[in-house]
XYZ file of C-alpha atoms in Angstrom:
588
model
C 72.509 123.429 89.731
C 71.400 119.837 89.750
C 72.011 118.080 86.547
C 70.394 114.966 85.027
C 72.209 112.383 82.948
C 69.982 109.795 81.256
C 70.164 106.296 82.681
C 71.291 104.821 79.348
C 74.297 107.198 79.363
C 75.168 106.214 82.941
C 74.814 102.570 81.936
C 77.143 103.082 78.904
C 79.759 104.785 81.134
C 79.388 101.871 83.580
C 79.940 99.321 80.791
C 82.975 101.045 79.420
C 84.730 101.993 82.730
C 87.085 99.380 84.239
C 87.151 99.420 88.002
C 90.695 97.886 88.084
C 91.918 100.634 85.858
C 90.319 103.367 87.893
C 91.214 101.894 91.326
C 94.797 101.370 90.206
C 95.191 105.131 89.981
C 94.998 105.201 93.784
C 95.764 101.628 94.990
C 98.586 99.338 94.151
C 96.667 96.198 93.124
C 97.965 92.629 92.802
C 96.111 89.794 91.141
C 94.668 87.332 93.642
C 92.635 84.591 91.953
C 89.791 86.132 89.978
C 90.135 89.369 91.888
C 92.753 91.998 92.720
C 93.888 92.971 96.264
C 95.676 96.002 97.682
C 95.978 98.153 100.806
C 92.747 99.955 101.492
C 92.828 103.738 100.748
C 90.154 104.373 103.438
C 91.935 103.149 106.501
C 95.401 102.238 107.667
C 96.392 98.569 107.307
C 99.445 96.411 106.855
C 97.833 93.373 105.265
C 95.779 93.982 102.149
C 92.040 93.599 102.725
C 90.817 95.734 99.877
C 89.433 93.598 97.043
C 88.281 94.712 93.519
C 86.476 92.473 91.150
C 86.952 92.874 87.323
C 84.033 90.541 86.748
C 81.500 92.194 89.036
C 83.018 95.698 88.712
C 82.824 96.443 92.406
C 85.200 96.794 95.362
C 84.948 95.882 99.024
C 87.364 96.251 101.984
C 87.048 93.276 104.316
C 88.777 95.401 107.042
C 86.731 98.610 107.270
C 83.637 97.635 105.242
C 83.972 100.261 102.539
C 82.516 99.179 99.270
C 80.904 100.310 96.066
C 81.291 100.447 92.297
C 83.397 102.602 90.033
C 81.356 105.675 90.537
C 81.438 105.356 94.315
C 85.192 104.847 94.443
C 85.747 108.160 92.588
C 83.197 109.874 94.786
C 84.989 108.744 97.944
C 88.661 109.161 96.856
C 88.288 112.463 94.957
C 85.385 113.907 96.900
C 83.059 114.145 93.790
C 79.265 114.133 93.566
C 77.693 111.277 91.650
C 77.179 113.545 88.593
C 80.803 114.750 88.735
C 82.041 111.128 88.957
C 79.911 110.124 85.898
C 81.137 113.056 83.894
C 84.814 112.368 84.767
C 84.507 108.712 83.736
C 82.589 109.689 80.590
C 85.467 111.939 79.602
C 88.029 109.329 80.393
C 86.308 106.523 78.477
C 85.144 108.830 75.616
C 81.398 108.521 76.243
C 79.771 111.637 74.722
C 77.348 113.431 76.988
C 74.271 114.995 75.329
C 73.945 118.696 75.828
C 70.768 118.088 77.769
C 72.851 116.170 80.382
C 74.862 119.336 81.042
C 71.872 121.608 81.578
C 70.836 122.535 85.148
C 67.444 121.611 86.714
C 67.325 125.052 88.416
C 67.618 123.631 92.007
C 71.113 123.894 93.423
C 72.485 120.910 95.366
C 74.062 121.397 98.786
C 77.524 121.194 97.405
C 76.745 123.678 94.693
C 75.216 126.089 97.187
C 78.319 125.707 99.376
C 80.667 126.336 96.351
C 78.723 129.415 95.412
C 78.792 130.829 98.940
C 82.527 130.137 99.251
C 83.137 131.888 95.871
C 81.210 134.954 97.152
C 83.209 134.882 100.378
C 86.522 134.548 98.435
C 85.540 137.578 96.397
C 84.595 139.526 99.535
C 87.912 138.723 101.258
C 89.919 139.513 98.100
C 88.171 142.910 97.710
C 89.004 143.827 101.299
C 92.675 142.960 100.761
C 92.909 145.335 97.899
C 90.791 148.067 99.594
C 93.025 151.156 100.298
C 92.008 151.379 103.875
C 90.592 148.040 104.982
C 93.411 145.895 103.590
C 96.385 148.150 104.246
C 97.694 146.196 107.313
C 97.338 142.856 105.450
C 99.023 144.150 102.302
C 101.937 145.630 104.257
C 102.384 142.246 106.052
C 102.488 140.358 102.833
C 104.945 142.890 101.247
C 107.143 142.663 104.408
C 107.443 138.907 103.946
C 108.248 139.242 100.266
C 105.036 137.898 98.708
C 104.324 139.560 95.382
C 101.058 140.354 93.545
C 101.380 137.250 91.361
C 101.158 135.106 94.480
C 98.266 137.087 95.836
C 96.335 136.699 92.534
C 97.176 133.027 91.994
C 95.963 132.044 95.549
C 93.263 134.715 95.692
C 94.447 135.640 99.158
C 92.130 137.884 101.097
C 91.559 139.873 104.282
C 88.686 139.461 106.744
C 88.191 142.891 108.291
C 87.931 143.043 112.047
C 84.082 143.361 112.014
C 81.484 141.140 113.645
C 78.970 141.107 110.767
C 80.914 142.221 107.685
C 80.605 138.966 105.673
C 77.129 138.203 107.099
C 75.944 141.617 105.802
C 77.557 140.983 102.450
C 75.692 137.605 102.147
C 72.389 139.239 103.168
C 72.774 141.605 100.173
C 74.045 139.012 97.734
C 72.075 135.836 98.533
C 68.867 134.514 99.958
C 70.745 132.024 102.215
C 69.579 131.844 105.789
C 71.901 132.263 108.841
C 71.321 128.578 109.603
C 72.790 127.643 106.105
C 75.773 129.994 106.611
C 76.348 128.571 110.005
C 76.174 125.048 108.601
C 78.715 125.851 106.021
C 81.148 127.220 108.630
C 81.073 130.841 107.415
C 79.460 132.305 110.513
C 79.291 131.305 114.186
C 76.377 131.373 116.616
C 76.703 132.522 120.207
C 74.407 130.066 121.904
C 73.908 132.083 125.084
C 72.890 135.288 123.307
C 71.505 133.507 120.168
C 73.310 135.925 117.800
C 75.432 135.101 114.769
C 78.611 136.717 113.653
C 81.502 136.200 111.167
C 83.854 133.230 111.818
C 86.841 135.109 110.315
C 87.653 138.592 111.738
C 90.907 140.452 111.525
C 92.625 137.628 109.616
C 94.593 137.099 106.511
C 92.590 134.590 104.456
C 93.819 131.502 102.531
C 91.184 129.952 100.252
C 91.455 126.166 100.396
C 90.599 124.491 97.105
C 89.982 120.955 95.979
C 91.964 119.400 93.147
C 89.438 120.956 90.616
C 90.056 124.464 91.952
C 86.683 124.813 93.775
C 86.912 126.777 97.013
C 85.854 124.311 99.735
C 86.967 126.190 102.897
C 89.270 128.840 104.310
C 92.221 129.211 106.596
C 92.738 132.485 108.527
C 95.969 133.786 110.189
C 95.759 136.464 112.773
C 98.324 139.292 112.200
C 98.624 140.388 115.833
C 98.810 138.496 119.066
C 95.386 136.855 118.972
C 94.531 133.267 119.472
C 94.396 130.923 117.866
C 97.150 131.908 115.471
C 95.544 129.902 112.634
C 91.801 129.252 112.340
C 90.282 126.842 109.696
C 86.752 126.400 108.370
C 84.698 123.774 110.161
C 84.212 120.553 108.183
C 81.323 120.577 105.659
C 79.838 118.242 102.998
C 82.707 119.442 100.700
C 85.567 120.117 103.175
C 87.102 117.364 105.302
C 90.557 118.363 106.428
C 91.983 114.809 106.058
C 90.887 114.516 102.427
C 92.643 117.590 101.018
C 96.090 119.169 100.598
C 96.596 122.911 100.329
C 97.888 123.943 96.963
C 97.385 120.629 95.219
C 95.251 122.261 92.589
C 98.170 124.473 91.543
C 100.857 121.747 92.107
C 99.550 118.634 90.379
C 100.930 119.418 86.919
C 104.339 120.099 88.348
C 104.187 116.986 90.508
C 103.609 114.870 87.410
C 106.405 116.694 85.523
C 108.949 116.170 88.316
C 107.524 112.778 89.396
C 107.942 114.063 92.937
C 105.904 115.928 95.469
C 107.264 118.132 98.331
C 105.131 118.085 101.420
C 105.438 121.086 103.896
C 103.425 121.908 106.982
C 102.031 125.442 106.579
C 100.250 127.741 104.203
C 103.256 130.150 103.962
C 105.704 127.258 103.513
C 103.711 126.080 100.430
C 103.223 129.532 99.004
C 106.872 130.446 99.491
C 108.033 127.276 97.773
C 105.602 127.790 94.845
C 106.719 131.420 94.423
C 110.354 130.298 94.497
C 109.755 127.874 91.546
C 109.190 124.670 93.460
C 105.659 124.401 92.282
C 105.362 120.663 93.039
C 104.725 121.540 96.687
C 101.654 120.941 98.824
C 100.923 121.563 102.527
C 99.150 119.619 105.229
C 98.281 122.781 107.245
C 98.435 121.501 110.763
C 96.849 118.029 110.365
C 98.701 114.679 110.394
C 98.904 113.014 107.007
C 96.020 110.619 106.365
C 95.545 107.574 104.096
C 93.179 109.648 101.970
C 95.760 112.290 101.419
C 98.369 109.639 100.558
C 96.021 107.944 98.124
C 95.362 111.409 96.563
C 99.052 111.960 96.016
C 99.564 108.444 94.630
C 97.468 109.565 91.603
C 100.305 111.932 90.510
C 103.577 110.336 91.744
C 105.230 107.529 93.741
C 107.904 109.748 95.245
C 107.283 112.012 98.373
C 109.725 114.370 100.020
C 108.848 115.519 103.486
C 110.039 119.076 104.269
C 109.027 119.450 107.880
C 110.430 121.589 110.631
C 113.444 120.260 112.447
C 111.813 120.672 115.854
C 110.316 117.691 117.847
C 106.805 118.358 116.597
C 108.025 118.370 112.974
C 110.023 115.197 113.405
C 106.976 113.439 115.083
C 104.823 114.582 112.176
C 107.361 113.142 109.728
C 107.395 109.756 111.581
C 103.620 109.557 111.361
C 103.643 110.639 107.756
C 106.328 108.052 106.816
C 104.078 105.248 108.183
C 100.968 106.403 106.269
C 102.793 106.986 103.086
C 104.688 103.795 103.186
C 101.482 101.822 103.812
C 100.249 103.263 100.545
C 103.469 101.950 98.805
C 105.051 105.388 98.313
C 108.753 106.117 98.319
C 109.510 108.530 101.186
C 112.471 110.949 101.389
C 113.308 113.481 104.099
C 114.885 117.007 103.825
C 117.160 117.917 106.803
C 116.383 121.536 107.605
C 118.652 123.576 109.848
C 117.569 123.956 113.493
C 114.970 126.585 113.947
C 114.141 126.983 110.169
C 111.140 126.077 108.202
C 110.877 126.183 104.341
C 109.518 129.711 104.444
C 112.288 131.152 106.613
C 115.020 129.198 104.930
C 114.086 130.628 101.471
C 113.739 134.104 102.973
C 117.158 134.054 104.578
C 119.250 131.991 102.066
C 117.208 132.117 98.824
C 115.400 129.389 96.862
C 118.659 127.635 95.989
C 119.228 126.669 99.655
C 116.049 124.698 99.845
C 116.302 123.374 96.324
C 119.767 121.957 97.090
C 118.457 120.219 100.193
C 115.592 118.716 98.272
C 117.955 117.308 95.623
C 120.030 115.825 98.407
C 117.066 114.444 100.272
C 117.811 111.005 101.690
C 115.404 108.114 102.028
C 113.474 108.660 105.310
C 115.082 105.619 106.980
C 118.553 106.823 106.099
C 117.681 110.214 107.558
C 116.456 108.648 110.866
C 119.641 106.478 110.995
C 121.989 109.481 110.602
C 120.050 111.601 113.147
C 119.975 108.719 115.657
C 123.781 108.211 115.305
C 124.364 111.946 115.836
C 122.193 112.051 118.902
C 123.407 108.837 120.471
C 126.624 107.570 118.817
C 127.045 103.943 119.785
C 130.294 103.062 121.677
C 129.754 99.490 122.824
C 128.107 96.452 121.295
C 125.166 96.975 123.777
C 124.780 100.583 122.447
C 124.619 99.231 118.903
C 121.976 96.655 119.848
C 119.880 99.343 121.512
C 120.171 101.583 118.456
C 119.178 98.849 116.144
C 116.161 98.020 118.274
C 115.153 101.644 117.879
C 115.394 101.354 114.121
C 113.757 97.968 113.582
C 110.198 99.160 113.873
C 110.782 101.418 110.897
C 111.803 98.409 108.806
C 108.585 96.583 109.644
C 106.760 99.310 107.761
C 108.610 98.383 104.540
C 106.742 95.537 102.835
C 108.903 95.287 99.700
C 111.510 92.561 100.453
C 114.255 93.954 98.178
C 113.909 97.444 99.549
C 113.905 96.160 103.142
C 117.057 94.127 102.462
C 118.793 97.232 101.146
C 117.880 99.169 104.288
C 119.147 96.287 106.421
C 122.495 96.401 104.546
C 122.705 100.206 104.895
C 122.013 100.087 108.717
C 124.372 97.262 109.252
C 127.174 99.044 107.440
C 126.406 102.451 109.056
C 126.032 101.176 112.566
C 128.877 98.659 112.270
C 126.943 95.446 113.017
C 127.132 92.098 111.134
C 124.137 91.522 108.815
C 123.370 88.231 110.488
C 122.893 89.832 113.897
C 120.715 92.610 112.426
C 118.609 90.117 110.458
C 118.132 88.043 113.635
C 116.779 91.192 115.336
C 114.583 92.090 112.451
C 113.059 88.543 112.384
C 112.425 88.781 116.140
C 110.664 92.150 115.764
C 108.568 90.887 112.871
C 107.647 87.775 114.834
C 106.596 89.846 117.860
C 104.154 91.758 115.770
C 104.017 94.555 118.260
C 100.639 96.405 118.544
C 100.181 99.944 117.149
C 97.398 102.510 117.144
C 94.925 102.116 114.290
C 91.615 103.819 113.197
C 88.486 102.035 114.516
C 87.045 99.640 112.069
C 83.473 98.527 111.731
C 82.479 95.374 113.325
C 82.549 92.573 110.850
C 79.270 90.830 110.287
C 78.689 87.383 111.549
C 78.697 85.671 108.208
C 77.324 82.289 109.320
C 73.997 83.290 110.764
C 70.730 82.253 109.056
C 69.873 85.872 108.319
C 73.231 86.386 106.602
C 72.509 83.249 104.449
C 69.109 84.702 103.544
C 70.766 87.880 102.280
C 72.915 85.698 99.986
C 69.860 83.833 98.778
C 67.907 87.116 98.246
C 70.668 88.221 95.787
C 71.194 84.798 94.279
C 67.670 83.785 93.145
C 64.742 85.923 92.175
C 62.048 83.301 93.054
C 63.653 82.552 96.434
C 63.857 86.327 97.089
C 60.059 86.574 96.593
C 59.482 83.631 98.947
C 61.696 85.179 101.671
C 59.813 88.466 101.313
C 56.564 86.544 101.836
C 57.567 84.564 104.851
C 60.106 86.646 106.775
C 59.480 90.158 108.060
C 62.429 92.582 108.210
C 62.226 92.604 111.993
C 63.169 88.944 112.004
C 66.708 89.885 110.873
C 68.468 90.587 114.219
C 71.711 92.125 113.027
C 71.095 95.780 112.214
C 72.991 95.772 108.930
C 71.103 92.714 107.693
C 67.769 94.152 108.736
C 68.496 97.407 106.900
C 69.659 95.437 103.824
C 66.452 93.377 103.942
C 64.294 96.406 104.120
C 66.154 97.918 101.112
C 65.900 94.769 98.979
C 62.249 94.094 100.053
C 61.272 97.664 98.706
C 62.872 96.668 95.373
C 61.090 93.338 95.297
C 57.801 95.045 95.973
C 58.496 97.490 93.119
C 59.294 94.654 90.749
C 62.936 95.771 90.422
C 65.784 93.265 89.701
C 68.298 92.737 92.501
C 71.586 93.500 90.602
C 74.254 94.630 93.018
C 76.313 96.784 90.673
C 73.244 98.816 89.828
C 71.794 98.886 93.338
C 74.984 100.519 94.550
C 74.097 103.821 92.794
C 70.991 104.127 94.929
C 72.277 103.026 98.334
C 72.940 105.830 100.807
C 73.431 103.698 103.933
C 77.143 102.689 104.385
C 76.161 99.455 106.212
C 73.859 98.318 103.415
C 76.578 99.161 100.865
C 79.098 97.148 102.823
C 76.806 94.105 103.109
C 75.904 94.184 99.336
C 79.512 94.413 98.259
C 80.691 91.830 100.696
C 78.056 89.305 99.643
C 78.802 89.958 95.951
C 82.577 89.437 96.314
C 82.285 86.422 98.689
C 79.207 84.582 97.369
C 78.035 81.310 98.959
C 77.436 78.135 96.937
C 74.432 76.089 98.008
C 74.188 72.430 97.034
C 70.433 72.593 97.360
C 69.191 76.216 97.418
C 65.573 75.327 98.162
C 66.564 73.205 101.185
C 68.960 75.955 102.386
C 66.107 78.494 102.093
C 63.713 76.269 104.115
C 66.382 75.603 106.777
C 67.086 79.326 107.196
C 63.404 80.151 107.422
C 62.877 77.390 109.971
C 65.923 78.499 111.997
C 64.689 82.092 112.164
C 61.176 80.972 113.246
C 62.735 78.804 115.799
C 64.748 81.692 117.088
C 61.679 83.749 117.257
C 59.846 81.053 119.255
C 62.865 80.687 121.584
C 62.822 84.496 122.181
C 59.130 84.175 123.126
C 59.953 81.337 125.416
C 62.624 83.340 127.140
C 60.227 86.216 127.604
C 57.533 83.905 129.075
C 60.131 82.454 131.542
C 60.934 85.863 132.701
C 57.262 86.596 133.257
C 56.848 83.247 134.977
C 59.758 83.992 137.367
C 58.380 87.432 138.109
C 54.934 85.863 138.881
C 56.518 83.377 141.270
C 58.330 86.068 143.106
C 55.110 88.059 143.411
C 53.265 85.028 144.811
C 50.888 84.789 141.762
C 50.770 80.967 141.755
C 47.904 80.658 139.210
C 49.547 83.007 136.701
C 52.964 81.268 137.153
C 51.430 77.915 136.394
C 49.578 79.323 133.336
C 52.816 80.771 131.991
C 54.701 77.485 132.699
C 52.170 75.549 130.640
C 52.538 78.006 127.717
C 56.303 77.631 127.959
C 56.042 73.814 127.726
C 53.701 73.974 124.666
C 56.143 76.200 122.894
C 59.025 73.987 123.703
C 57.165 70.987 122.226
C 56.605 73.054 119.066
C 60.424 73.255 118.548
C 60.813 69.436 118.510
C 60.936 68.145 114.886
C 58.180 65.945 113.647
């Protein structure tokens, strides 16, 4: 149910919370002038463009445009609601919450509705797994693979019977949710041609997927026969985005902190098998490539990551992508060498937990693993072979930003391959100088920060009297750039309501990502005006000139069209209007 926390409590939490302290849990920050910089947790980058300000208590990424305050950062990195973020920070900074703040308003939020429905679905699937007839096949399958009752209980594994409307009928009895809601939350599917709905998961072993707080946010389903696809996941919802979560992290996070190391495997069964075997600091990606968000999540618990991926081409490719993502977040990456044809689940089944544990303890730094594998596949016999091998390895070194660590890798490669350090260093410098392109997530277009409308946004936030004057003279439509126009509308509404324009407070109420990005960018890169009044008048005049010029251009188009149509009188009239407007642009 929705909860209300008094504004004065939120303000107290805001005053006590330190954004540098909170951001440092997920981002390695370095002081840069008055601010701190680090690699953005929201997109992949090599050069730090993420900035956090201790004075203004906000953050902004000058690469992807993400920005906000301490509450927004927690909401984005830990997938929390605003209320959940406030409560977490209140607990961290010892701000007592009144009992009234914990009471529900009676109206469930979308996330709460989704959590409730997922809980009901989890119970439904679990009941069917233990049902004498319905769940017999699934129980026999789990027993045949050596999974005990403790695992089934800990993960709340379930069984989706091979029925078209089993879960749907269960919801109709238990809730008042509409089929449209159930479809939106990914629990049922609609046949568009026949306009009928039916269960998403049918005849599948069910793995509840939980967030770090233990809430069920989605499901994975494995078919036990020959059906396709072998694995089926929930569709993405307000609470479940595949790239933001890791399977088993809710059970593994304590062990990860204790061991100061996390093992990353690929599949549900790999993770469950390792957990059952005592390696409880294990999480799974479950078929998705590692993302910066997942790396940022792990960074809250440890700096050391061990990749335990399959030894086939797909597994090695996934490890290569994972290394790049993890390294860009400043994590130490190690790699377990599994026997050909084995995965963590099968290795433990055949050779016992000790076989995998020994390999984990012997895990080499990822670059060492790649060097050894490359030497095995293509042992160099000539100087040219060695040069080609080094050229294959150099791109890996460019991912290592720490100079000491990179130097150590250079030494290791030189000794292992049998090449003089100087030659290798020369090749490394060449590779770094070439700055070869690589694939990156699309970033938002950076705003043109030298336009008059951009200056006006700065002035709106810099001076209350000037803001009122801008509101009086410039309509929102005069702001040509969409992000500036949306920001102007947002700020104008606050001016009309007599509200102060204080960015760190405004961010709590901004839903639009473009507006949020503009506000944090302006706040972290403010402009200094020698004469603010003159700057204001110049900007207003420039925007008015631009408006007149646009009208002139439109009249010219009309005049040209009239000429082509043979309308001499109208063409002359339009020409005279153009001339008058052009004269109006000439300064007095």
